[in-house]
């Protein structure tokens, strides 16, 4: 679902012979995890494309993204149409849907189920209208997030340099912030990774750094 949603707004010819892998981790789950993953994944995708342009992996004038994309859940709870269902609402829903919509308001995917009684066309239309309004708000939030200073490029570049045996630029940590400012308490700062005892390090995925699989 996440892959289909993102491919729906990507110009594959402009992307060229490049592959972008997006790992979706929903850190706080309260229903709607797939829709949250899609909405956040678009921000990561747009950020990654801008980083690729700045670092010469894509030409600066290519337009890889045809549109934006977001997703939201809707459903009927006690006869009332509701938007962005939490877990308690989702399990009680008489009808629930996941709706994926482009920034221009076009539908990419609609998944709907009648948990109890079948629903009619009028109910379907009301839920889709609700989803469109919700995704319009999500699109605004995505644009706001992308206007802020991105950190993905700096973090990725520092990780690449560490794997190649190079140290990150002086004065910058993997979060793009200074790592050499003195501690006002007078305590010695914790050693950086390159100052610790040698040995294999393991990332969040469980793979040792340097693994290529």
mmCIF file of C-alpha atoms in Angstrom:
data_model
loop_
_atom_site.group_PDB
_atom_site.id
_atom_site.type_symbol
_atom_site.label_atom_id
_atom_site.label_comp_id
_atom_site.label_asym_id
_atom_site.label_seq_id
_atom_site.Cartn_x
_atom_site.Cartn_y
_atom_site.Cartn_z
ATOM 1 C CA UNK A 1 0.000 0.000 0.000
ATOM 2 C CA UNK A 2 2.747 2.460 0.913
ATOM 3 C CA UNK A 3 4.750 1.669 -2.220
ATOM 4 C CA UNK A 4 1.746 1.951 -4.525
ATOM 5 C CA UNK A 5 0.776 5.261 -2.971
ATOM 6 C CA UNK A 6 4.214 6.781 -3.489
ATOM 7 C CA UNK A 7 4.649 5.415 -7.008
ATOM 8 C CA UNK A 8 1.366 7.066 -7.909
ATOM 9 C CA UNK A 9 2.960 10.527 -7.679
ATOM 10 C CA UNK A 10 6.469 9.719 -8.992
ATOM 11 C CA UNK A 11 7.606 10.305 -12.570
ATOM 12 C CA UNK A 12 9.674 7.166 -13.089
ATOM 13 C CA UNK A 13 11.329 8.473 -16.252
ATOM 14 C CA UNK A 14 12.622 11.537 -14.419
ATOM 15 C CA UNK A 15 13.801 9.399 -11.497
ATOM 16 C CA UNK A 16 15.962 7.430 -13.908
ATOM 17 C CA UNK A 17 18.060 4.481 -12.801
ATOM 18 C CA UNK A 18 17.797 5.324 -9.124
ATOM 19 C CA UNK A 19 16.152 3.486 -6.252
ATOM 20 C CA UNK A 20 14.837 5.214 -3.132
ATOM 21 C CA UNK A 21 14.146 3.016 -0.111
ATOM 22 C CA UNK A 22 11.900 4.458 2.588
ATOM 23 C CA UNK A 23 11.661 2.722 5.955
ATOM 24 C CA UNK A 24 8.407 3.510 7.784
ATOM 25 C CA UNK A 25 8.465 3.203 11.578
ATOM 26 C CA UNK A 26 5.302 4.387 13.349
ATOM 27 C CA UNK A 27 6.635 5.343 16.776
ATOM 28 C CA UNK A 28 3.270 6.010 18.404
ATOM 29 C CA UNK A 29 0.493 3.804 17.076
ATOM 30 C CA UNK A 30 -3.135 4.505 17.888
ATOM 31 C CA UNK A 31 -4.891 3.303 14.761
ATOM 32 C CA UNK A 32 -4.243 4.453 11.196
ATOM 33 C CA UNK A 33 -0.639 3.245 11.124
ATOM 34 C CA UNK A 34 -0.584 2.631 7.361
ATOM 35 C CA UNK A 35 -2.131 6.001 6.565
ATOM 36 C CA UNK A 36 0.337 7.704 8.919
ATOM 37 C CA UNK A 37 3.191 5.848 7.200
ATOM 38 C CA UNK A 38 2.070 7.069 3.760
ATOM 39 C CA UNK A 39 1.706 10.678 4.895
ATOM 40 C CA UNK A 40 5.136 10.700 6.552
ATOM 41 C CA UNK A 41 6.770 8.732 3.748
ATOM 42 C CA UNK A 42 5.904 11.452 1.234
ATOM 43 C CA UNK A 43 7.801 14.013 3.331
ATOM 44 C CA UNK A 44 10.809 11.675 3.467
ATOM 45 C CA UNK A 45 10.589 11.050 -0.279
ATOM 46 C CA UNK A 46 10.454 14.753 -1.162
ATOM 47 C CA UNK A 47 13.340 15.463 1.212
ATOM 48 C CA UNK A 48 15.423 12.625 -0.250
ATOM 49 C CA UNK A 49 14.866 13.870 -3.804
ATOM 50 C CA UNK A 50 16.027 17.376 -2.894
ATOM 51 C CA UNK A 51 19.116 15.894 -1.239
ATOM 52 C CA UNK A 52 19.814 13.814 -4.355
ATOM 53 C CA UNK A 53 19.634 16.933 -6.524
ATOM 54 C CA UNK A 54 21.995 18.876 -4.284
ATOM 55 C CA UNK A 55 24.508 16.029 -4.281
ATOM 56 C CA UNK A 56 24.493 15.376 -8.021
ATOM 57 C CA UNK A 57 22.565 12.105 -8.052
ATOM 58 C CA UNK A 58 19.721 13.778 -9.945
ATOM 59 C CA UNK A 59 19.795 16.717 -12.303
ATOM 60 C CA UNK A 60 18.655 19.922 -10.638
ATOM 61 C CA UNK A 61 15.963 20.612 -13.240
ATOM 62 C CA UNK A 62 14.199 17.219 -13.200
ATOM 63 C CA UNK A 63 10.704 17.039 -11.798
ATOM 64 C CA UNK A 64 10.478 13.638 -10.147
ATOM 65 C CA UNK A 65 7.350 14.338 -8.104
ATOM 66 C CA UNK A 66 4.152 14.877 -10.076
ATOM 67 C CA UNK A 67 2.129 15.666 -6.958
ATOM 68 C CA UNK A 68 2.056 15.114 -3.217
ATOM 69 C CA UNK A 69 0.217 12.270 -1.468
ATOM 70 C CA UNK A 70 -1.366 11.731 1.932
ATOM 71 C CA UNK A 71 -3.756 9.219 3.466
ATOM 72 C CA UNK A 72 -6.325 9.101 6.235
ATOM 73 C CA UNK A 73 -8.845 6.714 7.754
ATOM 74 C CA UNK A 74 -12.573 7.409 7.918
ATOM 75 C CA UNK A 75 -15.473 5.422 9.305
ATOM 76 C CA UNK A 76 -18.973 5.316 10.730
ATOM 77 C CA UNK A 77 -19.128 5.228 14.549
ATOM 78 C CA UNK A 78 -22.601 4.950 16.091
ATOM 79 C CA UNK A 79 -24.061 6.239 12.844
ATOM 80 C CA UNK A 80 -21.745 9.290 12.702
ATOM 81 C CA UNK A 81 -19.060 9.708 9.977
ATOM 82 C CA UNK A 82 -15.678 10.282 11.655
ATOM 83 C CA UNK A 83 -12.204 11.190 10.439
ATOM 84 C CA UNK A 84 -8.812 9.773 11.468
ATOM 85 C CA UNK A 85 -10.015 6.876 13.578
ATOM 86 C CA UNK A 86 -8.110 5.927 16.710
ATOM 87 C CA UNK A 87 -7.849 2.287 17.754
ATOM 88 C CA UNK A 88 -11.001 2.284 19.918
ATOM 89 C CA UNK A 89 -13.016 3.889 17.112
ATOM 90 C CA UNK A 90 -11.572 1.574 14.493
ATOM 91 C CA UNK A 91 -12.582 -1.613 16.307
ATOM 92 C CA UNK A 92 -16.114 -0.250 16.853
ATOM 93 C CA UNK A 93 -16.597 1.086 13.341
ATOM 94 C CA UNK A 94 -19.649 -0.074 11.432
ATOM 95 C CA UNK A 95 -17.832 0.898 8.230
ATOM 96 C CA UNK A 96 -14.191 1.921 7.904
ATOM 97 C CA UNK A 97 -11.957 3.025 5.035
ATOM 98 C CA UNK A 98 -8.374 3.937 4.269
ATOM 99 C CA UNK A 99 -8.245 6.607 1.586
ATOM 100 C CA UNK A 100 -5.087 7.715 -0.270
ATOM 101 C CA UNK A 101 -5.376 11.054 -2.070
ATOM 102 C CA UNK A 102 -2.979 13.201 -4.094
ATOM 103 C CA UNK A 103 -2.388 16.846 -3.264
ATOM 104 C CA UNK A 104 -4.564 17.814 -6.214
ATOM 105 C CA UNK A 105 -7.473 15.837 -4.753
ATOM 106 C CA UNK A 106 -7.348 12.722 -6.934
ATOM 107 C CA UNK A 107 -7.856 9.265 -5.469
ATOM 108 C CA UNK A 108 -4.922 6.850 -5.544
ATOM 109 C CA UNK A 109 -6.433 4.090 -3.439
ATOM 110 C CA UNK A 110 -9.688 3.485 -1.546
ATOM 111 C CA UNK A 111 -10.029 0.531 0.817
ATOM 112 C CA UNK A 112 -13.439 0.177 2.444
ATOM 113 C CA UNK A 113 -15.189 -2.523 4.425
ATOM 114 C CA UNK A 114 -18.671 -2.860 5.875
ATOM 115 C CA UNK A 115 -18.029 -4.506 9.217
ATOM 116 C CA UNK A 116 -21.755 -4.913 9.838
ATOM 117 C CA UNK A 117 -24.532 -3.750 7.555
ATOM 118 C CA UNK A 118 -23.711 -2.973 3.897
ATOM 119 C CA UNK A 119 -23.444 0.742 3.100
ATOM 120 C CA UNK A 120 -25.061 2.654 0.268
ATOM 121 C CA UNK A 121 -23.657 5.119 -2.281
ATOM 122 C CA UNK A 122 -24.673 8.160 -0.240
ATOM 123 C CA UNK A 123 -22.677 6.920 2.765
ATOM 124 C CA UNK A 124 -19.697 6.156 0.555
ATOM 125 C CA UNK A 125 -19.776 9.677 -0.889
ATOM 126 C CA UNK A 126 -19.973 11.253 2.587
ATOM 127 C CA UNK A 127 -16.947 9.286 3.771
ATOM 128 C CA UNK A 128 -14.937 10.168 0.673
ATOM 129 C CA UNK A 129 -15.786 13.861 1.109
ATOM 130 C CA UNK A 130 -14.590 13.638 4.711
ATOM 131 C CA UNK A 131 -11.361 11.970 3.622
ATOM 132 C CA UNK A 132 -10.724 14.648 0.992
ATOM 133 C CA UNK A 133 -11.048 17.404 3.600
ATOM 134 C CA UNK A 134 -8.737 15.548 5.986
ATOM 135 C CA UNK A 135 -6.063 14.953 3.364
ATOM 136 C CA UNK A 136 -6.202 18.611 2.336
ATOM 137 C CA UNK A 137 -5.196 19.523 5.883
ATOM 138 C CA UNK A 138 -2.469 16.874 5.865
ATOM 139 C CA UNK A 139 -1.103 18.329 2.626
ATOM 140 C CA UNK A 140 -0.721 21.708 4.345
ATOM 141 C CA UNK A 141 1.153 20.073 7.230
ATOM 142 C CA UNK A 142 3.441 18.235 4.795
ATOM 143 C CA UNK A 143 4.331 21.465 3.022
ATOM 144 C CA UNK A 144 5.020 23.166 6.362
ATOM 145 C CA UNK A 145 7.352 20.322 7.349
ATOM 146 C CA UNK A 146 9.256 20.484 4.055
ATOM 147 C CA UNK A 147 9.804 24.228 4.401
ATOM 148 C CA UNK A 148 11.779 23.625 7.580
ATOM 149 C CA UNK A 149 15.525 22.934 7.397
ATOM 150 C CA UNK A 150 15.961 19.238 6.503
ATOM 151 C CA UNK A 151 18.372 17.060 8.472
ATOM 152 C CA UNK A 152 18.202 13.879 6.385
ATOM 153 C CA UNK A 153 20.967 14.983 4.014
ATOM 154 C CA UNK A 154 23.447 15.781 6.779
ATOM 155 C CA UNK A 155 22.716 12.588 8.697
ATOM 156 C CA UNK A 156 22.991 10.443 5.559
ATOM 157 C CA UNK A 157 26.247 12.077 4.467
ATOM 158 C CA UNK A 158 27.828 11.609 7.892
ATOM 159 C CA UNK A 159 26.771 7.953 7.963
ATOM 160 C CA UNK A 160 28.265 7.417 4.504
ATOM 161 C CA UNK A 161 31.551 9.013 5.588
ATOM 162 C CA UNK A 162 31.734 6.899 8.744
ATOM 163 C CA UNK A 163 31.228 3.717 6.748
ATOM 164 C CA UNK A 164 34.027 4.750 4.385
ATOM 165 C CA UNK A 165 36.363 5.433 7.318
ATOM 166 C CA UNK A 166 36.160 9.224 7.108
ATOM 167 C CA UNK A 167 35.210 11.437 10.027
ATOM 168 C CA UNK A 168 32.240 13.834 9.768
ATOM 169 C CA UNK A 169 33.116 17.516 9.318
ATOM 170 C CA UNK A 170 34.441 19.104 12.513
ATOM 171 C CA UNK A 171 31.824 20.717 14.682
ATOM 172 C CA UNK A 172 28.895 18.737 13.305
ATOM 173 C CA UNK A 173 27.175 15.700 14.706
ATOM 174 C CA UNK A 174 24.968 13.306 12.785
ATOM 175 C CA UNK A 175 21.991 15.469 13.739
ATOM 176 C CA UNK A 176 23.575 18.513 12.130
ATOM 177 C CA UNK A 177 24.371 20.191 15.468
ATOM 178 C CA UNK A 178 27.642 21.082 17.111
ATOM 179 C CA UNK A 179 29.228 18.219 19.036
ATOM 180 C CA UNK A 180 32.263 20.118 20.380
ATOM 181 C CA UNK A 181 30.706 22.823 22.536
ATOM 182 C CA UNK A 182 31.959 22.728 26.166
ATOM 183 C CA UNK A 183 29.604 21.421 28.837
ATOM 184 C CA UNK A 184 28.791 24.276 31.278
ATOM 185 C CA UNK A 185 28.772 21.745 34.149
ATOM 186 C CA UNK A 186 32.448 21.014 33.579
ATOM 187 C CA UNK A 187 31.832 17.321 32.912
ATOM 188 C CA UNK A 188 33.749 15.584 30.184
ATOM 189 C CA UNK A 189 31.572 14.860 27.122
ATOM 190 C CA UNK A 190 30.848 11.251 26.207
ATOM 191 C CA UNK A 191 33.321 9.889 23.636
ATOM 192 C CA UNK A 192 32.257 9.947 20.016
ATOM 193 C CA UNK A 193 31.866 6.692 18.114
ATOM 194 C CA UNK A 194 35.311 7.099 16.565
ATOM 195 C CA UNK A 195 36.858 7.486 20.062
ATOM 196 C CA UNK A 196 35.371 4.304 21.514
ATOM 197 C CA UNK A 197 37.092 0.936 21.574
ATOM 198 C CA UNK A 198 37.149 -0.704 18.165
ATOM 199 C CA UNK A 199 34.609 -3.392 17.408
ATOM 200 C CA UNK A 200 31.568 -4.034 15.242
ATOM 201 C CA UNK A 201 28.713 -1.566 15.656
ATOM 202 C CA UNK A 202 25.117 -2.474 15.021
ATOM 203 C CA UNK A 203 22.497 -0.126 13.606
ATOM 204 C CA UNK A 204 18.788 -0.016 14.334
ATOM 205 C CA UNK A 205 18.140 -2.640 11.689
ATOM 206 C CA UNK A 206 20.384 -5.127 13.469
ATOM 207 C CA UNK A 207 22.934 -5.166 10.636
ATOM 208 C CA UNK A 208 26.527 -4.361 11.460
ATOM 209 C CA UNK A 209 27.770 -1.202 9.854
ATOM 210 C CA UNK A 210 29.535 -2.058 6.641
ATOM 211 C CA UNK A 211 27.127 -4.850 5.733
ATOM 212 C CA UNK A 212 25.911 -4.446 2.198
ATOM 213 C CA UNK A 213 22.974 -6.872 2.295
#
